[in-house]
Amino acid sequence: MQHDLIAQARTWLAEDPDPETRDELAALIDAGDTAELAARFAGTLQFGTAGLRGELGAGPMRMNRSVVIRAAAGLAAYLKAQGEEGGLVVIGYDARYKSADFARDTAAVMTGAGLRAAVLPRPLPTPVLAYAIRHLGAVAGVEVTASHNPPRDNGYKVYLGDGSQIVPPADGEIAAAIAAVGPLAGVVRPEDGWETLGEEVLDAYLARTDAVLAADSPRTARTVYTAMHGVGTSVLTAAFARAGFPEPVLVTEQAEPDPAFPTVAFPNPEEPGAMDLAFATARRAAPDLIIANDPDADRCAVAVPDTSVEGGWRMLRGDEVGALLAAHLVERGATGVFAESIVSSSLLGRIAEKAGLGYEETLTGFKWIARVDGLRYGYEEALGYCVDPEGVRDKDGITAALLVAELASVLKEQGRTLLDLLDDLALAHGLHATDQLSVRVEDLSVIADAMARLREQPPTALAGLAVTSAEDLSQGTDRLPPTDGLRYHLEGARVIVRPSGTEPKLKCYLEVVVPVADPAGLPAARARGAELLAGIKRDLATAAGI
């Protein structure tokens, strides 16, 4: 067994094109570190609907140039089998370790396979790549990014020619094509022959961002902005300048791309501590709001002044921003369909219904939301918003930031704030309070055990609220294809439990709806909502054994 493992590692080493991972693997072989080698060679990184994502390093269970070359070769074979020989593949990348290398390898493989390849001019936000696919008439797009994952990770996200991320069965067919790739020596990789795009593709994207704003809207909101050490700063500040907003005050420690993400434990605005520097900057600059992007700038976080919380600033939940943007679009006379994933707040459906608009609920992920017929606006609670589906069929943290700034400006002219509008929505539709129980694990079997336990012994009540129905989403529903998840409806509440698709986490999404009769009742409703959420979280953790 040990001999087989060493032989497998030596075979991999012999064809690894990257000196760094070759040295890393050779050192493990020389040290006889069979435990680490066994982890690296326990299988292969699985290509799924999020593409590839994993820790950087040598071996088939890590993200590296060998794995990326195979993925690109499989994607190329799939595209040719679909009759796209000679078609254009656009490649974007963020500023993480190895991202530029992975983008260049992908371009070489596509060129060698008889497709045309075009690489974005520099590290740019993921939505610029999603836009470029349709703008340039490409048959597919690849974005090299691990979004908001830890610094040691990277990833590989695939879009098809409609500009949205892959869904089944394409993911399975691409995975099969990757598995069929032989030795790397047989993958043709020329030294050149692809195009490096100029700034005009970014200029076209920026020109499109104007479309999300009303022509005569006020542009007075002042912002503090953080790119979270990612690629958002130059694009967001250019978009704000074009639109005529005041220049954002930058969180200077996090403004430039840095793959080490030195000031945050996790480069995700939702993670504890990630916004501390933004809050400190805001206390000095006294803006109207804080806007944060994640490292590839497809997500948008918003914080607002709030004297009732310590430090004077409060992060809005993704569901709150989702509802605010929906209300703003309704006020502007939007038509079409509003859509969200099943883990997001039911408030969106109530807003759409009252406005006489269509409403759709999808599985988790913008790969599903972007495919809703007649989509005008879509969002997901994990800080993702699609506010210009004709331009970018994916979440876009740049255009979402513009729309938030416009809404804040409109309210500012009225002497009101985003929190005032949230109060209005609670009075109109009931107080929708949401929270999440999220458990990060080292051992994935913990997640499988928790799901099995909940399936075998579903809870009958949570926080004293009776469970009125329980759905195993792996069976599918009349409106949703199968997915690994559980949904519980309670009296005045809803719970969804699912494994994360991109991180080693079990995620539980909680929502309670508390009726509010008048403004005086809001504080009591908030207190009741918080009490119920805490109780549901406690009882659900017990039921799941986590």
CSV table of C-alpha atoms in Angstrom, one decimal, residues 93-95 122-128 143 147 202 205-206 225-240 248 250 254-258 261 291-299 396-399 401:
chain,number,residue,atom,x,y,z
A,93,TYR,CA,-8.9,35.6,-12.8
A,94,ASP,CA,-8.6,37.2,-9.4
A,95,ALA,CA,-5.4,38.2,-7.5
A,122,ARG,CA,-5.5,41.9,-15.4
A,123,PRO,CA,-7.1,40.6,-12.2
A,124,LEU,CA,-10.7,41.9,-12.3
A,125,PRO,CA,-14.0,41.2,-10.6
A,126,THR,CA,-15.9,38.0,-11.5
A,127,PRO,CA,-18.9,40.0,-12.8
A,128,VAL,CA,-16.6,41.5,-15.5
A,143,GLU,CA,-13.1,32.5,-13.8
A,147,SER,CA,-14.2,34.0,-4.0
A,202,LEU,CA,-13.8,46.8,-18.9
A,205,TYR,CA,-18.8,46.8,-18.5
A,206,LEU,CA,-18.5,50.1,-16.8
A,225,TYR,CA,-15.5,51.2,0.9
A,226,THR,CA,-13.3,48.1,1.4
A,227,ALA,CA,-12.3,45.6,-1.3
A,228,MET,CA,-11.2,43.1,1.5
A,229,HIS,CA,-7.8,42.7,-0.2
A,230,GLY,CA,-9.4,41.7,-3.4
A,231,VAL,CA,-9.8,43.2,-6.9
A,232,GLY,CA,-12.8,45.5,-6.4
A,233,THR,CA,-11.2,48.9,-5.7
A,234,SER,CA,-10.4,50.2,-9.2
A,235,VAL,CA,-13.6,49.0,-10.8
A,236,LEU,CA,-15.9,50.2,-8.0
A,237,THR,CA,-14.3,53.6,-7.7
A,238,ALA,CA,-14.5,54.0,-11.5
A,239,ALA,CA,-18.2,53.0,-11.5
A,240,PHE,CA,-18.9,55.5,-8.7
A,248,PRO,CA,-15.7,56.5,-1.6
A,250,LEU,CA,-11.1,53.6,1.1
A,254,GLN,CA,-7.5,46.5,2.5
A,255,ALA,CA,-7.7,48.5,-0.7
A,256,GLU,CA,-5.0,46.8,-2.8
A,257,PRO,CA,-5.1,43.1,-3.9
A,258,ASP,CA,-3.1,40.9,-1.5
A,261,PHE,CA,-5.3,38.6,3.1
A,291,ILE,CA,-19.9,49.1,1.3
A,292,ALA,CA,-17.7,46.0,1.2
A,293,ASN,CA,-17.0,43.6,-1.6
A,294,ASP,CA,-15.6,40.1,-1.2
A,295,PRO,CA,-12.2,39.4,-2.9
A,296,ASP,CA,-13.6,38.7,-6.4
A,297,ALA,CA,-16.3,41.5,-5.9
A,298,ASP,CA,-19.3,39.5,-6.9
A,299,ARG,CA,-20.8,39.9,-3.4
A,396,ASP,CA,-22.5,41.4,-9.2
A,397,GLY,CA,-21.1,43.3,-6.2
A,398,ILE,CA,-20.3,46.4,-8.2
A,399,THR,CA,-23.8,47.2,-9.7
A,401,ALA,CA,-23.2,48.7,-4.6
